[in-house]
Coordinates of C-alpha atoms in Angstrom, one line a residue:
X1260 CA 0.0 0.0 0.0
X1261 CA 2.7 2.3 1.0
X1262 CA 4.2 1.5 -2.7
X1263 CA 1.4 2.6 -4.7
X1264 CA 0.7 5.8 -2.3
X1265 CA 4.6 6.1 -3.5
X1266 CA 4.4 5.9 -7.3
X1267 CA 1.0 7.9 -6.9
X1268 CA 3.3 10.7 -5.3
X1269 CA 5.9 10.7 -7.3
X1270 CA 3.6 10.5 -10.6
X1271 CA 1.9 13.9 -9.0
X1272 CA 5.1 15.3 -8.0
X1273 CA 6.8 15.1 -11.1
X1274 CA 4.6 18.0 -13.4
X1275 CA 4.9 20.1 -10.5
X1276 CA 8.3 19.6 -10.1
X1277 CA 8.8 20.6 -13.9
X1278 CA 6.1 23.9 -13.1
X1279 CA 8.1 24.7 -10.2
X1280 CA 11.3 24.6 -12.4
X1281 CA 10.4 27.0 -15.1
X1282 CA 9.0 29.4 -12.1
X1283 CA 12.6 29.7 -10.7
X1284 CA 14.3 29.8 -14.4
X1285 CA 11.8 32.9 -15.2
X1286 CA 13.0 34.3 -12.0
X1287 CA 16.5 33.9 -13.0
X1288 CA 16.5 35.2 -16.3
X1289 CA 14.8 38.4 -15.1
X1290 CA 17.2 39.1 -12.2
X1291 CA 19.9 38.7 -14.1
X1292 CA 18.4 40.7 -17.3
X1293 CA 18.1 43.6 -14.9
X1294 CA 21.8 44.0 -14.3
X1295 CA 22.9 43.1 -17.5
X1296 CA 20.9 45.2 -19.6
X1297 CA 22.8 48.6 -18.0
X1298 CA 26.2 47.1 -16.2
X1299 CA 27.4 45.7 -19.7
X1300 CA 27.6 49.3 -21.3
X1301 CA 27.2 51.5 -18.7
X1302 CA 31.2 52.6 -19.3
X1303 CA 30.4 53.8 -22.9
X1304 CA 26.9 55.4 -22.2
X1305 CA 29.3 57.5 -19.6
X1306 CA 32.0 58.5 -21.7
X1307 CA 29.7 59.0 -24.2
X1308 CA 27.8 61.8 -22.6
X1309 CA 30.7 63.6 -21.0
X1310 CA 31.4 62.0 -17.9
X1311 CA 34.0 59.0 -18.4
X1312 CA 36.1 60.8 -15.3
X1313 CA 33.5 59.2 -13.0
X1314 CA 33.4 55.4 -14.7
X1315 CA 35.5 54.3 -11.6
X1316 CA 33.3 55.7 -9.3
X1317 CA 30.1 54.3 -10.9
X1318 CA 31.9 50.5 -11.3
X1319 CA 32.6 50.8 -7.5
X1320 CA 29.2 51.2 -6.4
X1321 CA 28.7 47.5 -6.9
X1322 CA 31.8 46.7 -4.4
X1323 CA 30.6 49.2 -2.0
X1324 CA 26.7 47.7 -2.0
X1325 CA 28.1 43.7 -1.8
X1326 CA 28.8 45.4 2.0
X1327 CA 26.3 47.1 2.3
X1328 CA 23.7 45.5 1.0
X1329 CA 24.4 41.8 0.8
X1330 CA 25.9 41.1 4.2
X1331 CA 23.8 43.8 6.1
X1332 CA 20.3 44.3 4.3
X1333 CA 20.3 40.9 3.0
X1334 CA 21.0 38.6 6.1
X1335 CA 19.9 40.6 8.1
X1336 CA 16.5 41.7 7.0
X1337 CA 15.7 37.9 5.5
X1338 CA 15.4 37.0 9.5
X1339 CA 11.9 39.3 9.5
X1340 CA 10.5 39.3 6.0
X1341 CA 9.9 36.5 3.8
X1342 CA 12.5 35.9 0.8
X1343 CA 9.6 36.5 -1.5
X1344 CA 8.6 39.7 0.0
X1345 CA 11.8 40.7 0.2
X1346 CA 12.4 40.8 -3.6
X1347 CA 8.5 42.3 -4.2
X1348 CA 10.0 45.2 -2.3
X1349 CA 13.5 45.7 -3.6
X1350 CA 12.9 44.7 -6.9
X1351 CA 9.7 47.6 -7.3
X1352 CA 11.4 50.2 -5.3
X1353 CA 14.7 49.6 -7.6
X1354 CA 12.8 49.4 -10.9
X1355 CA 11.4 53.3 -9.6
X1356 CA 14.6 54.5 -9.2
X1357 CA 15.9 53.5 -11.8
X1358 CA 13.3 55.1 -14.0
X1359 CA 14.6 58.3 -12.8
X1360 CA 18.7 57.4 -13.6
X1361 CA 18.7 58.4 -17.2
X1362 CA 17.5 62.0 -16.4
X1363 CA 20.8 62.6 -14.0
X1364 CA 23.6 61.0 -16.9
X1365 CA 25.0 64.5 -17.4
X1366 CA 27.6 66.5 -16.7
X1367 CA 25.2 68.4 -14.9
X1368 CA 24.3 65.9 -12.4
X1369 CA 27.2 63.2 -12.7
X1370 CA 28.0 62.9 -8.9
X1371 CA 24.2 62.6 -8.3
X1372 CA 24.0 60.1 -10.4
X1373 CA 26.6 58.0 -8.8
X1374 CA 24.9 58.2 -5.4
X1375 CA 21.5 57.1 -6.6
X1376 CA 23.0 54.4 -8.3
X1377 CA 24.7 53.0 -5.4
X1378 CA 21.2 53.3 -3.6
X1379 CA 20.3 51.2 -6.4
X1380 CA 22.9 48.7 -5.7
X1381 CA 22.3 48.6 -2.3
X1382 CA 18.7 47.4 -2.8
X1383 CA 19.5 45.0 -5.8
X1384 CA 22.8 43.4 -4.5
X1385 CA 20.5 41.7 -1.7
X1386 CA 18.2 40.3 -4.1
X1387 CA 21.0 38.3 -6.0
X1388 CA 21.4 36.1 -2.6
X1389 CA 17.3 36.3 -2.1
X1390 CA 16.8 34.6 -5.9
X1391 CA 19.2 31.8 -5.2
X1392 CA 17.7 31.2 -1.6
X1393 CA 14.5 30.9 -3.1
X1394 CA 15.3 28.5 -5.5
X1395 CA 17.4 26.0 -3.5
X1396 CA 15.1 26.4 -0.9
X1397 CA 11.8 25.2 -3.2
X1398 CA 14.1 22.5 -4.7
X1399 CA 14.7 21.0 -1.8
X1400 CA 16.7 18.0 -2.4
X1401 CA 16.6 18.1 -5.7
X1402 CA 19.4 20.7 -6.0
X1403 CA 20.8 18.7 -8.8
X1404 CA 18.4 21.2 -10.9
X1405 CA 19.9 24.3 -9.4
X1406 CA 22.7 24.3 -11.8
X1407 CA 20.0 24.4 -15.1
X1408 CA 17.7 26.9 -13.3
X1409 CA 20.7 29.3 -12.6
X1410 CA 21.6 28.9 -16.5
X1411 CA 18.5 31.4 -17.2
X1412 CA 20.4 33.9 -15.4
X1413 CA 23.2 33.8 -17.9
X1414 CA 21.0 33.7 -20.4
X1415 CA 19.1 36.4 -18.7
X1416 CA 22.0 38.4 -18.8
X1417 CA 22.8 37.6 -22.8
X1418 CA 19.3 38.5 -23.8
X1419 CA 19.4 42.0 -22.0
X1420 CA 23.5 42.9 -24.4
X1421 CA 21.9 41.5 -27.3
X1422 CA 18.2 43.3 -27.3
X1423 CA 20.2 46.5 -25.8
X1424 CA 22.7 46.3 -28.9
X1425 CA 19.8 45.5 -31.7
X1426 CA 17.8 48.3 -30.2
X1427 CA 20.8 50.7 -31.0
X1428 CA 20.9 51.6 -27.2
X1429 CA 24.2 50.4 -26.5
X1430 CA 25.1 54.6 -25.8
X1431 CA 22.0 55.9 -24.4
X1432 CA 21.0 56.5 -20.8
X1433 CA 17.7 54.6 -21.7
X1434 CA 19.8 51.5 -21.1
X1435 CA 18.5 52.4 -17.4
X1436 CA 14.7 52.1 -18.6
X1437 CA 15.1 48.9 -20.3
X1438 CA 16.0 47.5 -16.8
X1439 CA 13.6 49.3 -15.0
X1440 CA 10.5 48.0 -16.9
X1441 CA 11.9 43.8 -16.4
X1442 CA 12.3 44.7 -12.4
X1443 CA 9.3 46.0 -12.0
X1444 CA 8.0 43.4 -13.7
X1445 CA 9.7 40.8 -11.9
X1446 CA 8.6 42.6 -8.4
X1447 CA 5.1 41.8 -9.5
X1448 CA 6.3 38.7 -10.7
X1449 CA 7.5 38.0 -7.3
X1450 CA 4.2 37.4 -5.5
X1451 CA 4.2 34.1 -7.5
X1452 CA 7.4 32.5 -6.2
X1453 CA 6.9 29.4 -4.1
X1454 CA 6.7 31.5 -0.1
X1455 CA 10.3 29.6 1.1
X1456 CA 10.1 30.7 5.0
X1457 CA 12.9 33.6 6.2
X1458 CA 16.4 32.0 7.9
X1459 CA 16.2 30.9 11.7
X1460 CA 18.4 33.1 13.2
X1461 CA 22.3 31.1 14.2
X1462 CA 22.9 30.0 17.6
X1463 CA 26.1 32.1 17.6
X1464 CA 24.6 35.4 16.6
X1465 CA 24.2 37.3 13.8
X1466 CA 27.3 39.8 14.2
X1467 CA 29.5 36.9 14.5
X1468 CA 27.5 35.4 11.2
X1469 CA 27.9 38.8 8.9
X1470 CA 31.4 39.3 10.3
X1471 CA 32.0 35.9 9.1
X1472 CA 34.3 35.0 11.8
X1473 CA 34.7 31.4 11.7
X1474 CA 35.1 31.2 8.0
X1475 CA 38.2 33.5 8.6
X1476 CA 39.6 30.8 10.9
X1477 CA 39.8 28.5 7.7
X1478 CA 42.7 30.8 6.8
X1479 CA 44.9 29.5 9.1
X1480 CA 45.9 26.5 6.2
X1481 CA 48.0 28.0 4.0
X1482 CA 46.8 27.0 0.7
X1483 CA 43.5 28.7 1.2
X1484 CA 45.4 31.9 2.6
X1485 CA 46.8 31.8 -0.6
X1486 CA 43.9 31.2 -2.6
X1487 CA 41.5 34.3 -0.5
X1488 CA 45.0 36.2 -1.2
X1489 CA 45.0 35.5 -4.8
X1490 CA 41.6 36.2 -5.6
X1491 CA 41.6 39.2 -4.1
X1492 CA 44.2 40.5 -6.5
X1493 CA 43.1 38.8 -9.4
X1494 CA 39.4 40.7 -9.1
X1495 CA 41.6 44.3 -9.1
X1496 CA 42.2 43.7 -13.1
X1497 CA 38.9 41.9 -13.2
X1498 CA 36.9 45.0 -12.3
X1499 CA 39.0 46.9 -15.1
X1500 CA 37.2 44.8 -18.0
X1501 CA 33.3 45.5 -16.4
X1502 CA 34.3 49.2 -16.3
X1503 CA 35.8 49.9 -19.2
X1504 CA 35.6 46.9 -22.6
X1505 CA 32.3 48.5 -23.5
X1506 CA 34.2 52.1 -23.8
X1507 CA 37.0 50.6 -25.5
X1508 CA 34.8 48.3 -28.0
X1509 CA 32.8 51.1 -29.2
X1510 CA 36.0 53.3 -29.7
X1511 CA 37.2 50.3 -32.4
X1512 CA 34.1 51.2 -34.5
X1513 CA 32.2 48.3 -33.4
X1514 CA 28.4 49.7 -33.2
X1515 CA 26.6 46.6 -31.5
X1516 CA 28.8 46.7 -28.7
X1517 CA 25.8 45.2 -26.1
X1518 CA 25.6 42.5 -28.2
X1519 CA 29.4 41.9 -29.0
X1520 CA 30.1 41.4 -25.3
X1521 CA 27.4 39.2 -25.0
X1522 CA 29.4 36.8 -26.6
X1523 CA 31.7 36.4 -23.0
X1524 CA 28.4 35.4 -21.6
X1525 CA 27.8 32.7 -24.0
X1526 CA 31.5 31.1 -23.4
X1527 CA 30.4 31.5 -19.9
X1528 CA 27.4 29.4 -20.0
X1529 CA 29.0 26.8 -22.1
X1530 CA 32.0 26.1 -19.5
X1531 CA 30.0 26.2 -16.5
X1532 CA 27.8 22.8 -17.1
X1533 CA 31.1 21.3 -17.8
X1534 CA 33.6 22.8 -14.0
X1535 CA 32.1 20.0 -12.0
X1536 CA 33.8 17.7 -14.3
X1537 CA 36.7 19.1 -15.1
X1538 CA 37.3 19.9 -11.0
X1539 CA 37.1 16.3 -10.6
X1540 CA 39.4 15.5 -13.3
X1541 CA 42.1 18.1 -13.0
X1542 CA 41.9 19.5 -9.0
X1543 CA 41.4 22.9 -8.1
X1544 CA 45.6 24.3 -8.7
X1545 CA 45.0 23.9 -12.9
X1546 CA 42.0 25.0 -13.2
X1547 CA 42.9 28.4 -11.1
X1548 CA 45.7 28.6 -13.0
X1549 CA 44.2 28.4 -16.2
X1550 CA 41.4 31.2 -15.2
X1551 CA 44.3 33.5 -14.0
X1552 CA 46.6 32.9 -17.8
X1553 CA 43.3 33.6 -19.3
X1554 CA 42.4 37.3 -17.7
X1555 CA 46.7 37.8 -18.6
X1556 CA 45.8 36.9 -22.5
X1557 CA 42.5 38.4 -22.6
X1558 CA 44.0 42.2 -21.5
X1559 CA 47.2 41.2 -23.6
X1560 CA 44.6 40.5 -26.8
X1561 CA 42.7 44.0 -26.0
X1562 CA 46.0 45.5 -25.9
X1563 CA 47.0 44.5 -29.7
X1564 CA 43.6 44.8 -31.2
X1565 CA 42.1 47.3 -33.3
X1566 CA 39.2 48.4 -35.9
X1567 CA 41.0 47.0 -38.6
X1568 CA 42.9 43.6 -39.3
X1569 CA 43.6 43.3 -35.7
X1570 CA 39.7 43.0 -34.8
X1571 CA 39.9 39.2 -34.4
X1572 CA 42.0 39.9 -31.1
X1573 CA 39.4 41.9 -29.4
X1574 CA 36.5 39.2 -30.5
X1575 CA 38.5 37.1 -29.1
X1576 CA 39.4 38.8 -25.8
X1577 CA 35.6 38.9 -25.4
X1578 CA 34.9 35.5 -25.6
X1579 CA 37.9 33.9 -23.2
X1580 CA 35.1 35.2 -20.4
X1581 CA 34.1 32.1 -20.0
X1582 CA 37.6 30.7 -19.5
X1583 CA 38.1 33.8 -17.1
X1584 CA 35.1 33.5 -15.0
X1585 CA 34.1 29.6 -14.9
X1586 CA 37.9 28.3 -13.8
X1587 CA 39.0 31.2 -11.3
X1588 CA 35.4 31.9 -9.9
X1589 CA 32.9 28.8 -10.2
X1590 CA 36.2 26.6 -9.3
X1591 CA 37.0 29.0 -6.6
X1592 CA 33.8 28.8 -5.3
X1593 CA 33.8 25.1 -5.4
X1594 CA 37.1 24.9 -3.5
X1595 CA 36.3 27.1 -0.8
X1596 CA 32.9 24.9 -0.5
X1597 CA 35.6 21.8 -0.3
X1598 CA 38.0 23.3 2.5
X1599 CA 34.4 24.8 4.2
X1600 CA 31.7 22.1 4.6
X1601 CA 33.8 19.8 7.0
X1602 CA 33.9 22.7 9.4
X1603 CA 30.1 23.4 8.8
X1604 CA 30.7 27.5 7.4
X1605 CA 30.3 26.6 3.8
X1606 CA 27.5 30.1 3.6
X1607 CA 30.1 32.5 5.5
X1608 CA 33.3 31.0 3.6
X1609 CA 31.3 32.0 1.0
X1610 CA 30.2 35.3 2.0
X1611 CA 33.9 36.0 2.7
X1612 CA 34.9 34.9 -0.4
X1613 CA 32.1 37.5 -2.2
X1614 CA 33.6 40.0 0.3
X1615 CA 37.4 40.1 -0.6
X1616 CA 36.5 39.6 -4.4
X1617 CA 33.7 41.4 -5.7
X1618 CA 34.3 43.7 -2.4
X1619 CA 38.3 44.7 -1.5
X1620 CA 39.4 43.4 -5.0
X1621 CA 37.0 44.9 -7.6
X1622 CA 36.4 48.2 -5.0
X1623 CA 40.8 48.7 -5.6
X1624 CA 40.6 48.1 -9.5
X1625 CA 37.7 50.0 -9.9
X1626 CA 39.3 53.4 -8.6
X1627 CA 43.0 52.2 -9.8
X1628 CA 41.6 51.7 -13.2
X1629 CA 39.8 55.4 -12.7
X1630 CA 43.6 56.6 -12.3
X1631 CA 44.7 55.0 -15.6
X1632 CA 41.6 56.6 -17.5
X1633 CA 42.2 59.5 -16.0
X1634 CA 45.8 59.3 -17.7
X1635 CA 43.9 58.9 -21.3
X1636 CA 43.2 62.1 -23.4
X1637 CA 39.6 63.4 -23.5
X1638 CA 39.1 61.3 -26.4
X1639 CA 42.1 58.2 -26.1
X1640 CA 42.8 56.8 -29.7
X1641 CA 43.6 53.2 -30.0
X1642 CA 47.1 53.0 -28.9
X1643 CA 46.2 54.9 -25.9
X1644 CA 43.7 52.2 -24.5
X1645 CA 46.6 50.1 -25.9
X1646 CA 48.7 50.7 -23.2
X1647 CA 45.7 51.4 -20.5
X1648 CA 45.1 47.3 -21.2
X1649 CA 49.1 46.6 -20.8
X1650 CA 48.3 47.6 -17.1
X1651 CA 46.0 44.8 -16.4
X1652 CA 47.7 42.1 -18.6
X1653 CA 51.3 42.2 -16.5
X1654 CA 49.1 42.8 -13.5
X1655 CA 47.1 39.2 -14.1
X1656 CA 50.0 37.5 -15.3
X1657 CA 52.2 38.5 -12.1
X1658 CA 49.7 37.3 -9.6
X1659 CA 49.9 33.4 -12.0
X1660 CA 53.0 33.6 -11.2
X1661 CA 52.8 34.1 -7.4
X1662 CA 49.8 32.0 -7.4
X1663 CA 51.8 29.1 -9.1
X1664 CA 55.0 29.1 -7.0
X1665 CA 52.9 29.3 -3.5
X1666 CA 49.5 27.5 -3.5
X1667 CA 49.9 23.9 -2.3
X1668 CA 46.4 22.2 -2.0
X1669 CA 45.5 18.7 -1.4
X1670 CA 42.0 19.3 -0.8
X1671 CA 41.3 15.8 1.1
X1672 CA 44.0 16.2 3.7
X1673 CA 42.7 20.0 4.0
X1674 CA 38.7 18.9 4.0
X1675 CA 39.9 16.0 7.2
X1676 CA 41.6 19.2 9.2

């Protein structure tokens, strides 16, 4: 009897499961539309009008909020609201503001428009960690689908650079509309997601949890000192392409830039099915190694490129993201998931890892790469972004080096410790 009630179960269970599913990969693809349908160009839209002085300043905003936002707002404030209601709010309040964004890119209002925006990122960062809560939560323990729902995010991501670079609006502040109309939408959307129920507060307090204190006794092996190190420093040359490649494609003469550096988002989705495997068959040292040689040649291809004969070297530059982002960051994040799980701080490892790399490490390389730009002529020609892009490339390719000669890991001796 308790067989049949079984297969009756799992026969209902299934066409929901598939329901449930799409639910979380139309969530997906509209959180991550939002941000890629203004971050990809923003650094051309900026120079464009006038104010490419302050590119640093708006590409640090992002850093700045992963604080802010994602380790204050976001753990805390998921302990008294509901995940769902949590993204109905920030995801309607967001899409208002930025509605009004387009109005203050000017010289005018520049500075104004930088402080908005990181109110912006302060509400949207938190929203990021609420979407993926939501669906591992609903999956339950089938979190062997996460991997396919999360997909929709990258091809959220590739839809929003290729409809912004058809739609001609790869220069205009109405970039900022584009994204305000899908998060609105996806705050209404919202009130449809599966109601997961908001964290139980940790025994050892929430201070100790956002300060992610135990996570930053994992330090103490050496390897993984090396590896937060590392990551840190590879993210300052990291934060140079998101600021600046859409500025620099659209001075070669390429006119569809949104949809040109979409192309490092479809590399990106193809390698990531494939970094469980290739963890397993290679360990963590190549496959870092690999992702740090591949920012080095992707700066070193942007440096030779031009408009001309040299155009394949740019094309090409875009699409090593994948390379770039799936074997540093989706094997980084698997390692420290390796070293933290046996010590049962997996979520602040992390946390901390988020913190030193899309916080210290892309907050440094925003503003150094603000000082390099600032170095550039009010309008740079090719051979001055030339040698902008040297910066990064010997920058990327010293920290291989460093990372090659000192990171010992034998992750099942450190996983027993």
């Amino acid at each position: 009897m308790s067989t049949a009630g079984t297969s009756v179960s799992e026969a209902v269970a299934q066409p929901v499961s598939a329901m449930l599913t799409g639910r979380l990969s139309g969530l997906m693809f509209m959180q991550f539309f939002v941000w890629g349908a203004w971050n990809v160009t923003l650094g051309l839209v900026m120079q464009t009008v006038g104010i490419g002085s302050l590119i640093g300043n708006a590409f640090s905003v992002g850093p700045v909020a992963s604080i802010a936002g994602s380790f204050l707002l976001g753990m805390a404030a998921a302990r008294y609201l509901s995940p769902r209601m949590l993204m109905v709010i920030l995801h309607l309040v967001g899409g208002v503001i930025l509605f009004f964004l387009p109005s203050l890119v000017t010289p005018e209002h520049g500075d104004t428009f930088v402080w908005l925006l990181l109110g912006y990122m302060i509400l949207y960062m938190p929203t990021v960690g609420l979407a993926n809560t939501i669906a591992l939560k609903s999956l339950g323990d089938r979190v062997d689908r996460f991997p396919f729902v999360r997909a929709f995010g990258t091809l959220g991501w590739i839809a929003a650079g290729l409809i912004i670079g058809w739609a001609g609006l790869s220069a205009s502040p109405q970039i900022f509309q584009v994204a305000a109309v899908v998060s609105i939408a996806l705050g209404l959307y919202s009130f449809t997601l599966p109601n997961v129920a908001p964290d139980t507060p940790p025994e050892e307090g929430l201070i100790k949890q956002i300060l992610c204190v135990d996570a930053f006794g994992l330090m103490r092996q050496r390897s993984f000192l090396v590896f937060i190190l590392c990551a840190t420093l590879i993210s300052i040359p990291l934060a140079m392409y998101y600021a600046y490649a859409s500025a620099y494609v659209g001075s070669v003469g390429i006119q569809n830039v949104g949809g040109t550096l979409a192309i490092g988002q479809m590399s990106e989705l193809l390698f990531m099915f494939s970094m469980p495997w290739l963890y397993r068959r290679f360990g963590v040292k190549p496959l870092l190694l690999v992702g740090m040689i591949a920012w080095a040649l992707r700066y070193a291809l942007f440096a030779i490129g031009d408009g001309g004969s040299s155009l394949w070297a740019i094309y090409s530059g875009v699409a090593l993201h994948g390379v770039c982002y799936d074997f540093f960051f989706v094997a980084g994040a698997i390692y420290t998931g390796t070293i933290a799980s046996p010590k049962g701080v997996n979520a602040q490892a992390q946390g901390m890892l988020t913190l030193f790399t899309y916080g210290v490490g892309m907050l440094l390389g925003s503003q150094i790469g603000a000082l390099l730009y600032a170095q550039l002529p009010a309008s740079p020609s090719i051979a001055d972004w030339h040698g902008m892009w040297w910066y990064p490339a010997i920058a990327a390719a010293l920290i291989a080096i460093l990372f090659q000669f000192t990171f010992r890991a034998d992750t099942r001796t450190e996983a027993a410790a």
